[in-house]
Protein backbone atom coordinates (compact mmCIF):
# COMPACT_ATOMS: atom_id res chain seq x y z
CA UNK A 1 0.00 0.00 0.00
CA UNK A 2 1.06 3.58 -0.61
CA UNK A 3 2.07 5.32 2.70
CA UNK A 4 -0.27 8.27 2.15
CA UNK A 5 -3.21 6.09 1.12
CA UNK A 6 -4.31 5.34 4.68
CA UNK A 7 -4.26 9.03 5.59
CA UNK A 8 -6.20 9.88 2.45
CA UNK A 9 -8.87 7.28 3.28
CA UNK A 10 -9.19 8.60 6.87
CA UNK A 11 -9.34 12.18 5.62
CA UNK A 12 -12.02 11.42 3.03
CA UNK A 13 -14.11 9.58 5.62
CA UNK A 14 -13.80 12.55 8.02
CA UNK A 15 -14.81 14.92 5.24
CA UNK A 16 -17.86 12.78 4.44
CA UNK A 17 -18.94 12.72 8.07
CA UNK A 18 -18.51 16.45 8.59
CA UNK A 19 -19.67 17.67 5.17
CA UNK A 20 -22.43 15.22 4.22
CA UNK A 21 -23.86 14.72 7.68
CA UNK A 22 -23.12 17.88 9.68
CA UNK A 23 -25.65 16.99 12.37
CA UNK A 24 -24.02 13.59 12.88
CA UNK A 25 -20.58 14.84 13.90
CA UNK A 26 -17.72 12.38 14.27
CA UNK A 27 -18.18 8.65 14.73
CA UNK A 28 -15.96 6.05 16.42
CA UNK A 29 -12.45 5.11 15.28
CA UNK A 30 -11.83 8.24 13.29
CA UNK A 31 -9.19 10.89 13.41
CA UNK A 32 -9.82 14.54 14.03
CA UNK A 33 -7.32 17.18 13.01
CA UNK A 34 -6.61 20.56 14.57
CA UNK A 35 -4.12 23.27 13.71
CA UNK A 36 -2.17 25.42 16.12
CA UNK A 37 -2.27 28.99 14.80
CA UNK A 38 -0.21 30.54 17.60
CA UNK A 39 2.52 30.36 18.79
CA UNK A 40 4.14 30.16 15.39
CA UNK A 41 6.90 27.68 16.26
CA UNK A 42 4.27 24.91 16.62
CA UNK A 43 2.02 26.01 13.77
CA UNK A 44 1.32 22.43 12.72
CA UNK A 45 -1.68 20.24 12.03
CA UNK A 46 -2.09 17.66 14.80
CA UNK A 47 -4.02 14.39 14.78
CA UNK A 48 -6.26 13.32 17.68
CA UNK A 49 -8.72 10.47 18.23
CA UNK A 50 -12.20 10.87 19.78
CA UNK A 51 -13.22 8.98 22.92
CA UNK A 52 -14.72 5.61 22.08
CA UNK A 53 -17.92 5.56 24.11
CA UNK A 54 -18.43 8.86 25.91
CA UNK A 55 -18.42 12.57 25.20
CA UNK A 56 -19.95 14.77 22.54
CA UNK A 57 -19.00 15.42 18.94
CA UNK A 58 -17.76 18.47 17.07
CA UNK A 59 -20.75 19.83 15.17
CA UNK A 60 -19.18 23.29 14.99
CA UNK A 61 -15.87 24.38 13.51
CA UNK A 62 -13.89 26.81 15.61
CA UNK A 63 -11.63 28.99 13.45
CA UNK A 64 -9.87 30.52 16.47
CA UNK A 65 -10.33 29.15 19.97
CA UNK A 66 -7.94 28.93 22.90
CA UNK A 67 -6.30 25.64 23.84
CA UNK A 68 -5.70 26.15 27.56
CA UNK A 69 -3.39 23.78 29.48
CA UNK A 70 -5.19 22.73 32.66
CA UNK A 71 -3.67 23.60 36.04
CA UNK A 72 -3.06 21.07 37.52
CA UNK A 73 -2.27 19.22 34.28
CA UNK A 74 -4.12 16.00 35.17
CA UNK A 75 -7.42 17.86 35.81
CA UNK A 76 -8.73 15.35 38.33
CA UNK A 77 -10.33 17.97 40.59
CA UNK A 78 -10.72 21.70 41.03
CA UNK A 79 -8.68 23.72 38.53
CA UNK A 80 -6.56 26.73 39.44
CA UNK A 81 -7.20 28.25 36.00
CA UNK A 82 -10.81 27.13 35.50
CA UNK A 83 -11.93 30.67 34.64
CA UNK A 84 -9.70 30.54 31.52
CA UNK A 85 -11.17 27.21 30.41
CA UNK A 86 -14.73 28.49 30.20
CA UNK A 87 -15.87 28.54 26.53
CA UNK A 88 -12.43 27.28 25.41
CA UNK A 89 -10.76 23.88 24.88
CA UNK A 90 -8.62 22.39 27.65
CA UNK A 91 -5.33 20.55 27.18
CA UNK A 92 -5.10 17.90 29.91
CA UNK A 93 -2.49 15.28 30.73
CA UNK A 94 -3.28 11.58 31.08
CA UNK A 95 -3.02 9.99 34.54
CA UNK A 96 -4.40 10.37 38.05
CA UNK A 97 -8.05 9.60 37.19
CA UNK A 98 -10.19 8.25 34.36
CA UNK A 99 -10.54 9.93 30.99
CA UNK A 100 -14.24 10.43 31.75
CA UNK A 101 -13.45 12.11 35.09
CA UNK A 102 -11.12 14.56 33.34
CA UNK A 103 -13.76 15.30 30.71
CA UNK A 104 -16.38 15.96 33.39
CA UNK A 105 -14.04 18.34 35.27
CA UNK A 106 -13.49 20.36 32.09
CA UNK A 107 -17.23 20.30 31.32
CA UNK A 108 -18.02 21.53 34.85
CA UNK A 109 -15.62 24.44 34.27
CA UNK A 110 -17.50 25.38 31.08
CA UNK A 111 -15.01 24.00 28.57
CA UNK A 112 -16.24 23.28 25.04
CA UNK A 113 -13.98 20.23 24.64
CA UNK A 114 -10.97 18.48 26.17
CA UNK A 115 -7.82 17.20 24.50
CA UNK A 116 -6.10 14.63 26.71
CA UNK A 117 -2.43 14.16 25.88
CA UNK A 118 -0.62 10.96 26.77
CA UNK A 119 1.67 11.34 29.78
CA UNK A 120 4.31 9.24 27.98
CA UNK A 121 6.14 12.17 26.38
CA UNK A 122 8.09 9.95 24.00
CA UNK A 123 4.86 8.52 22.51
CA UNK A 124 4.70 9.79 18.94
CA UNK A 125 2.68 7.01 17.31
CA UNK A 126 0.46 4.96 19.68
CA UNK A 127 -3.11 6.17 20.22
CA UNK A 128 -4.90 5.08 23.40
CA UNK A 129 -8.57 4.17 23.12
CA UNK A 130 -10.37 6.32 25.68
CA UNK A 131 -13.30 4.39 27.14
CA UNK A 132 -16.06 4.92 29.70
CA UNK A 133 -15.21 4.14 33.32
CA UNK A 134 -17.47 1.96 35.47
CA UNK A 135 -19.34 4.84 37.16
CA UNK A 136 -22.23 5.20 34.67
CA UNK A 137 -21.57 8.94 34.48
CA UNK A 138 -21.75 10.80 31.18
CA UNK A 139 -20.10 13.78 29.55
CA UNK A 140 -21.49 16.00 26.82
CA UNK A 141 -18.38 17.74 25.50
CA UNK A 142 -16.01 16.18 22.93
CA UNK A 143 -12.99 14.36 24.38
CA UNK A 144 -9.95 13.68 22.20
CA UNK A 145 -6.71 11.77 22.74
CA UNK A 146 -3.43 13.38 21.64
CA UNK A 147 -0.04 11.71 21.33
CA UNK A 148 2.32 12.40 24.23
CA UNK A 149 5.02 14.00 22.11
CA UNK A 150 2.49 16.40 20.58
CA UNK A 151 1.08 17.44 23.96
CA UNK A 152 4.57 17.89 25.37
CA UNK A 153 5.71 20.05 22.45
CA UNK A 154 2.62 22.28 22.70
CA UNK A 155 3.07 22.79 26.45
CA UNK A 156 6.82 23.35 26.05
CA UNK A 157 6.28 26.02 23.41
CA UNK A 158 3.74 27.83 25.59
CA UNK A 159 6.17 27.77 28.54
CA UNK A 160 9.04 29.06 26.39
CA UNK A 161 6.92 31.96 25.16
CA UNK A 162 5.33 32.63 28.56
CA UNK A 163 1.84 32.17 27.08
CA UNK A 164 -1.22 30.91 29.00
CA UNK A 165 -2.76 29.24 25.92
CA UNK A 166 -2.38 28.43 22.23
CA UNK A 167 -4.81 29.56 19.53
CA UNK A 168 -6.13 26.66 17.46
CA UNK A 169 -8.56 25.88 14.66
CA UNK A 170 -10.60 22.70 15.17
CA UNK A 171 -11.61 20.51 13.37
CA UNK A 172 -9.51 20.98 10.25
CA UNK A 173 -10.55 19.31 7.00
CA UNK A 174 -7.21 18.03 5.74
CA UNK A 175 -8.69 16.92 2.42
CA UNK A 176 -8.87 20.55 1.37
CA UNK A 177 -5.13 21.12 1.95
CA UNK A 178 -2.66 20.11 -0.78
CA UNK A 179 -0.20 17.53 0.56
CA UNK A 180 2.79 19.78 -0.08
CA UNK A 181 1.21 22.53 2.06
CA UNK A 182 0.34 20.35 5.06
CA UNK A 183 2.32 21.50 8.04
CA UNK A 184 2.83 18.32 10.04
CA UNK A 185 4.86 18.20 13.24
CA UNK A 186 8.39 17.24 12.17
CA UNK A 187 8.64 14.71 15.00
CA UNK A 188 5.55 12.73 13.82
CA UNK A 189 5.10 10.72 10.64
CA UNK A 190 1.57 10.42 9.24
mmCIF file of C-alpha atoms in Angstrom:
data_model
loop_
_atom_site.group_PDB
_atom_site.id
_atom_site.type_symbol
_atom_site.label_atom_id
_atom_site.label_comp_id
_atom_site.label_asym_id
_atom_site.label_seq_id
_atom_site.Cartn_x
_atom_site.Cartn_y
_atom_site.Cartn_z
ATOM 1 C CA UNK A 1 0.000 0.000 0.000
ATOM 2 C CA UNK A 2 1.061 3.581 -0.612
ATOM 3 C CA UNK A 3 2.066 5.319 2.701
ATOM 4 C CA UNK A 4 -0.267 8.271 2.148
ATOM 5 C CA UNK A 5 -3.212 6.094 1.119
ATOM 6 C CA UNK A 6 -4.305 5.337 4.680
ATOM 7 C CA UNK A 7 -4.264 9.026 5.587
ATOM 8 C CA UNK A 8 -6.203 9.882 2.450
ATOM 9 C CA UNK A 9 -8.873 7.282 3.275
ATOM 10 C CA UNK A 10 -9.188 8.601 6.871
ATOM 11 C CA UNK A 11 -9.342 12.179 5.624
ATOM 12 C CA UNK A 12 -12.017 11.419 3.033
ATOM 13 C CA UNK A 13 -14.110 9.583 5.621
ATOM 14 C CA UNK A 14 -13.795 12.548 8.024
ATOM 15 C CA UNK A 15 -14.807 14.919 5.244
ATOM 16 C CA UNK A 16 -17.858 12.785 4.436
ATOM 17 C CA UNK A 17 -18.942 12.723 8.071
ATOM 18 C CA UNK A 18 -18.510 16.452 8.587
ATOM 19 C CA UNK A 19 -19.671 17.666 5.165
ATOM 20 C CA UNK A 20 -22.433 15.223 4.219
ATOM 21 C CA UNK A 21 -23.856 14.715 7.681
ATOM 22 C CA UNK A 22 -23.117 17.880 9.682
ATOM 23 C CA UNK A 23 -25.645 16.985 12.369
ATOM 24 C CA UNK A 24 -24.021 13.594 12.878
ATOM 25 C CA UNK A 25 -20.583 14.843 13.897
ATOM 26 C CA UNK A 26 -17.721 12.377 14.272
ATOM 27 C CA UNK A 27 -18.178 8.647 14.734
ATOM 28 C CA UNK A 28 -15.960 6.050 16.418
ATOM 29 C CA UNK A 29 -12.446 5.113 15.279
ATOM 30 C CA UNK A 30 -11.829 8.242 13.285
ATOM 31 C CA UNK A 31 -9.190 10.892 13.407
ATOM 32 C CA UNK A 32 -9.824 14.540 14.027
ATOM 33 C CA UNK A 33 -7.321 17.185 13.013
ATOM 34 C CA UNK A 34 -6.607 20.563 14.573
ATOM 35 C CA UNK A 35 -4.122 23.274 13.711
ATOM 36 C CA UNK A 36 -2.173 25.416 16.124
ATOM 37 C CA UNK A 37 -2.267 28.986 14.798
ATOM 38 C CA UNK A 38 -0.210 30.541 17.599
ATOM 39 C CA UNK A 39 2.521 30.359 18.790
ATOM 40 C CA UNK A 40 4.145 30.164 15.393
ATOM 41 C CA UNK A 41 6.900 27.680 16.261
ATOM 42 C CA UNK A 42 4.274 24.912 16.620
ATOM 43 C CA UNK A 43 2.022 26.013 13.774
ATOM 44 C CA UNK A 44 1.317 22.435 12.716
ATOM 45 C CA UNK A 45 -1.684 20.236 12.028
ATOM 46 C CA UNK A 46 -2.088 17.658 14.802
ATOM 47 C CA UNK A 47 -4.017 14.391 14.782
ATOM 48 C CA UNK A 48 -6.264 13.323 17.681
ATOM 49 C CA UNK A 49 -8.724 10.470 18.231
ATOM 50 C CA UNK A 50 -12.196 10.874 19.780
ATOM 51 C CA UNK A 51 -13.222 8.984 22.917
ATOM 52 C CA UNK A 52 -14.720 5.606 22.077
ATOM 53 C CA UNK A 53 -17.922 5.557 24.114
ATOM 54 C CA UNK A 54 -18.426 8.863 25.906
ATOM 55 C CA UNK A 55 -18.425 12.573 25.199
ATOM 56 C CA UNK A 56 -19.949 14.769 22.543
ATOM 57 C CA UNK A 57 -18.998 15.422 18.936
ATOM 58 C CA UNK A 58 -17.762 18.469 17.070
ATOM 59 C CA UNK A 59 -20.754 19.834 15.174
ATOM 60 C CA UNK A 60 -19.177 23.288 14.986
ATOM 61 C CA UNK A 61 -15.865 24.375 13.512
ATOM 62 C CA UNK A 62 -13.888 26.813 15.613
ATOM 63 C CA UNK A 63 -11.626 28.986 13.450
ATOM 64 C CA UNK A 64 -9.866 30.516 16.466
ATOM 65 C CA UNK A 65 -10.328 29.153 19.967
ATOM 66 C CA UNK A 66 -7.940 28.934 22.904
ATOM 67 C CA UNK A 67 -6.299 25.645 23.839
ATOM 68 C CA UNK A 68 -5.705 26.148 27.561
ATOM 69 C CA UNK A 69 -3.392 23.781 29.477
ATOM 70 C CA UNK A 70 -5.190 22.729 32.664
ATOM 71 C CA UNK A 71 -3.670 23.596 36.036
ATOM 72 C CA UNK A 72 -3.061 21.075 37.519
ATOM 73 C CA UNK A 73 -2.265 19.224 34.280
ATOM 74 C CA UNK A 74 -4.116 16.000 35.170
ATOM 75 C CA UNK A 75 -7.419 17.860 35.813
ATOM 76 C CA UNK A 76 -8.728 15.348 38.332
ATOM 77 C CA UNK A 77 -10.332 17.968 40.592
ATOM 78 C CA UNK A 78 -10.716 21.700 41.027
ATOM 79 C CA UNK A 79 -8.681 23.720 38.525
ATOM 80 C CA UNK A 80 -6.560 26.728 39.442
ATOM 81 C CA UNK A 81 -7.202 28.245 35.998
ATOM 82 C CA UNK A 82 -10.814 27.134 35.504
ATOM 83 C CA UNK A 83 -11.927 30.671 34.636
ATOM 84 C CA UNK A 84 -9.703 30.543 31.521
ATOM 85 C CA UNK A 85 -11.168 27.208 30.406
ATOM 86 C CA UNK A 86 -14.733 28.492 30.197
ATOM 87 C CA UNK A 87 -15.871 28.537 26.528
ATOM 88 C CA UNK A 88 -12.432 27.278 25.414
ATOM 89 C CA UNK A 89 -10.764 23.882 24.883
ATOM 90 C CA UNK A 90 -8.621 22.389 27.647
ATOM 91 C CA UNK A 91 -5.333 20.553 27.182
ATOM 92 C CA UNK A 92 -5.097 17.901 29.906
ATOM 93 C CA UNK A 93 -2.495 15.279 30.727
ATOM 94 C CA UNK A 94 -3.284 11.579 31.077
ATOM 95 C CA UNK A 95 -3.020 9.990 34.541
ATOM 96 C CA UNK A 96 -4.405 10.369 38.050
ATOM 97 C CA UNK A 97 -8.048 9.601 37.193
ATOM 98 C CA UNK A 98 -10.193 8.247 34.361
ATOM 99 C CA UNK A 99 -10.542 9.928 30.986
ATOM 100 C CA UNK A 100 -14.241 10.432 31.753
ATOM 101 C CA UNK A 101 -13.453 12.111 35.089
ATOM 102 C CA UNK A 102 -11.117 14.556 33.343
ATOM 103 C CA UNK A 103 -13.756 15.299 30.706
ATOM 104 C CA UNK A 104 -16.376 15.965 33.389
ATOM 105 C CA UNK A 105 -14.045 18.341 35.269
ATOM 106 C CA UNK A 106 -13.490 20.359 32.091
ATOM 107 C CA UNK A 107 -17.230 20.302 31.318
ATOM 108 C CA UNK A 108 -18.023 21.534 34.846
ATOM 109 C CA UNK A 109 -15.619 24.439 34.267
ATOM 110 C CA UNK A 110 -17.498 25.381 31.082
ATOM 111 C CA UNK A 111 -15.010 23.996 28.570
ATOM 112 C CA UNK A 112 -16.236 23.279 25.040
ATOM 113 C CA UNK A 113 -13.980 20.229 24.638
ATOM 114 C CA UNK A 114 -10.973 18.483 26.169
ATOM 115 C CA UNK A 115 -7.823 17.195 24.502
ATOM 116 C CA UNK A 116 -6.104 14.635 26.713
ATOM 117 C CA UNK A 117 -2.426 14.162 25.880
ATOM 118 C CA UNK A 118 -0.623 10.956 26.773
ATOM 119 C CA UNK A 119 1.674 11.335 29.785
ATOM 120 C CA UNK A 120 4.306 9.240 27.978
ATOM 121 C CA UNK A 121 6.139 12.173 26.381
ATOM 122 C CA UNK A 122 8.087 9.950 24.002
ATOM 123 C CA UNK A 123 4.858 8.523 22.511
ATOM 124 C CA UNK A 124 4.702 9.786 18.941
ATOM 125 C CA UNK A 125 2.675 7.010 17.305
ATOM 126 C CA UNK A 126 0.455 4.961 19.675
ATOM 127 C CA UNK A 127 -3.107 6.173 20.215
ATOM 128 C CA UNK A 128 -4.896 5.079 23.397
ATOM 129 C CA UNK A 129 -8.567 4.165 23.118
ATOM 130 C CA UNK A 130 -10.372 6.321 25.678
ATOM 131 C CA UNK A 131 -13.301 4.392 27.144
ATOM 132 C CA UNK A 132 -16.063 4.916 29.701
ATOM 133 C CA UNK A 133 -15.212 4.142 33.321
ATOM 134 C CA UNK A 134 -17.467 1.962 35.474
ATOM 135 C CA UNK A 135 -19.338 4.845 37.164
ATOM 136 C CA UNK A 136 -22.227 5.195 34.669
ATOM 137 C CA UNK A 137 -21.569 8.941 34.475
ATOM 138 C CA UNK A 138 -21.751 10.804 31.183
ATOM 139 C CA UNK A 139 -20.103 13.784 29.553
ATOM 140 C CA UNK A 140 -21.488 16.004 26.817
ATOM 141 C CA UNK A 141 -18.376 17.744 25.501
ATOM 142 C CA UNK A 142 -16.009 16.184 22.933
ATOM 143 C CA UNK A 143 -12.995 14.356 24.384
ATOM 144 C CA UNK A 144 -9.950 13.680 22.204
ATOM 145 C CA UNK A 145 -6.714 11.768 22.742
ATOM 146 C CA UNK A 146 -3.427 13.378 21.644
ATOM 147 C CA UNK A 147 -0.035 11.712 21.332
ATOM 148 C CA UNK A 148 2.317 12.397 24.233
ATOM 149 C CA UNK A 149 5.022 13.999 22.110
ATOM 150 C CA UNK A 150 2.493 16.405 20.579
ATOM 151 C CA UNK A 151 1.081 17.439 23.955
ATOM 152 C CA UNK A 152 4.568 17.889 25.368
ATOM 153 C CA UNK A 153 5.705 20.050 22.453
ATOM 154 C CA UNK A 154 2.618 22.282 22.698
ATOM 155 C CA UNK A 155 3.072 22.788 26.452
ATOM 156 C CA UNK A 156 6.821 23.347 26.053
ATOM 157 C CA UNK A 157 6.275 26.019 23.406
ATOM 158 C CA UNK A 158 3.740 27.829 25.591
ATOM 159 C CA UNK A 159 6.166 27.765 28.541
ATOM 160 C CA UNK A 160 9.040 29.058 26.389
ATOM 161 C CA UNK A 161 6.916 31.964 25.156
ATOM 162 C CA UNK A 162 5.328 32.634 28.565
ATOM 163 C CA UNK A 163 1.835 32.167 27.079
ATOM 164 C CA UNK A 164 -1.219 30.914 28.997
ATOM 165 C CA UNK A 165 -2.764 29.238 25.916
ATOM 166 C CA UNK A 166 -2.385 28.427 22.230
ATOM 167 C CA UNK A 167 -4.811 29.555 19.534
ATOM 168 C CA UNK A 168 -6.132 26.664 17.455
ATOM 169 C CA UNK A 169 -8.557 25.877 14.656
ATOM 170 C CA UNK A 170 -10.602 22.696 15.168
ATOM 171 C CA UNK A 171 -11.612 20.514 13.368
ATOM 172 C CA UNK A 172 -9.506 20.984 10.248
ATOM 173 C CA UNK A 173 -10.548 19.312 6.999
ATOM 174 C CA UNK A 174 -7.205 18.026 5.744
ATOM 175 C CA UNK A 175 -8.686 16.915 2.420
ATOM 176 C CA UNK A 176 -8.867 20.552 1.366
ATOM 177 C CA UNK A 177 -5.134 21.125 1.955
ATOM 178 C CA UNK A 178 -2.662 20.109 -0.782
ATOM 179 C CA UNK A 179 -0.195 17.528 0.565
ATOM 180 C CA UNK A 180 2.791 19.782 -0.082
ATOM 181 C CA UNK A 181 1.210 22.527 2.063
ATOM 182 C CA UNK A 182 0.339 20.349 5.063
ATOM 183 C CA UNK A 183 2.319 21.496 8.044
ATOM 184 C CA UNK A 184 2.829 18.317 10.045
ATOM 185 C CA UNK A 185 4.859 18.203 13.245
ATOM 186 C CA UNK A 186 8.386 17.242 12.171
ATOM 187 C CA UNK A 187 8.638 14.706 15.004
ATOM 188 C CA UNK A 188 5.553 12.730 13.824
ATOM 189 C CA UNK A 189 5.100 10.721 10.642
ATOM 190 C CA UNK A 190 1.574 10.417 9.241
#
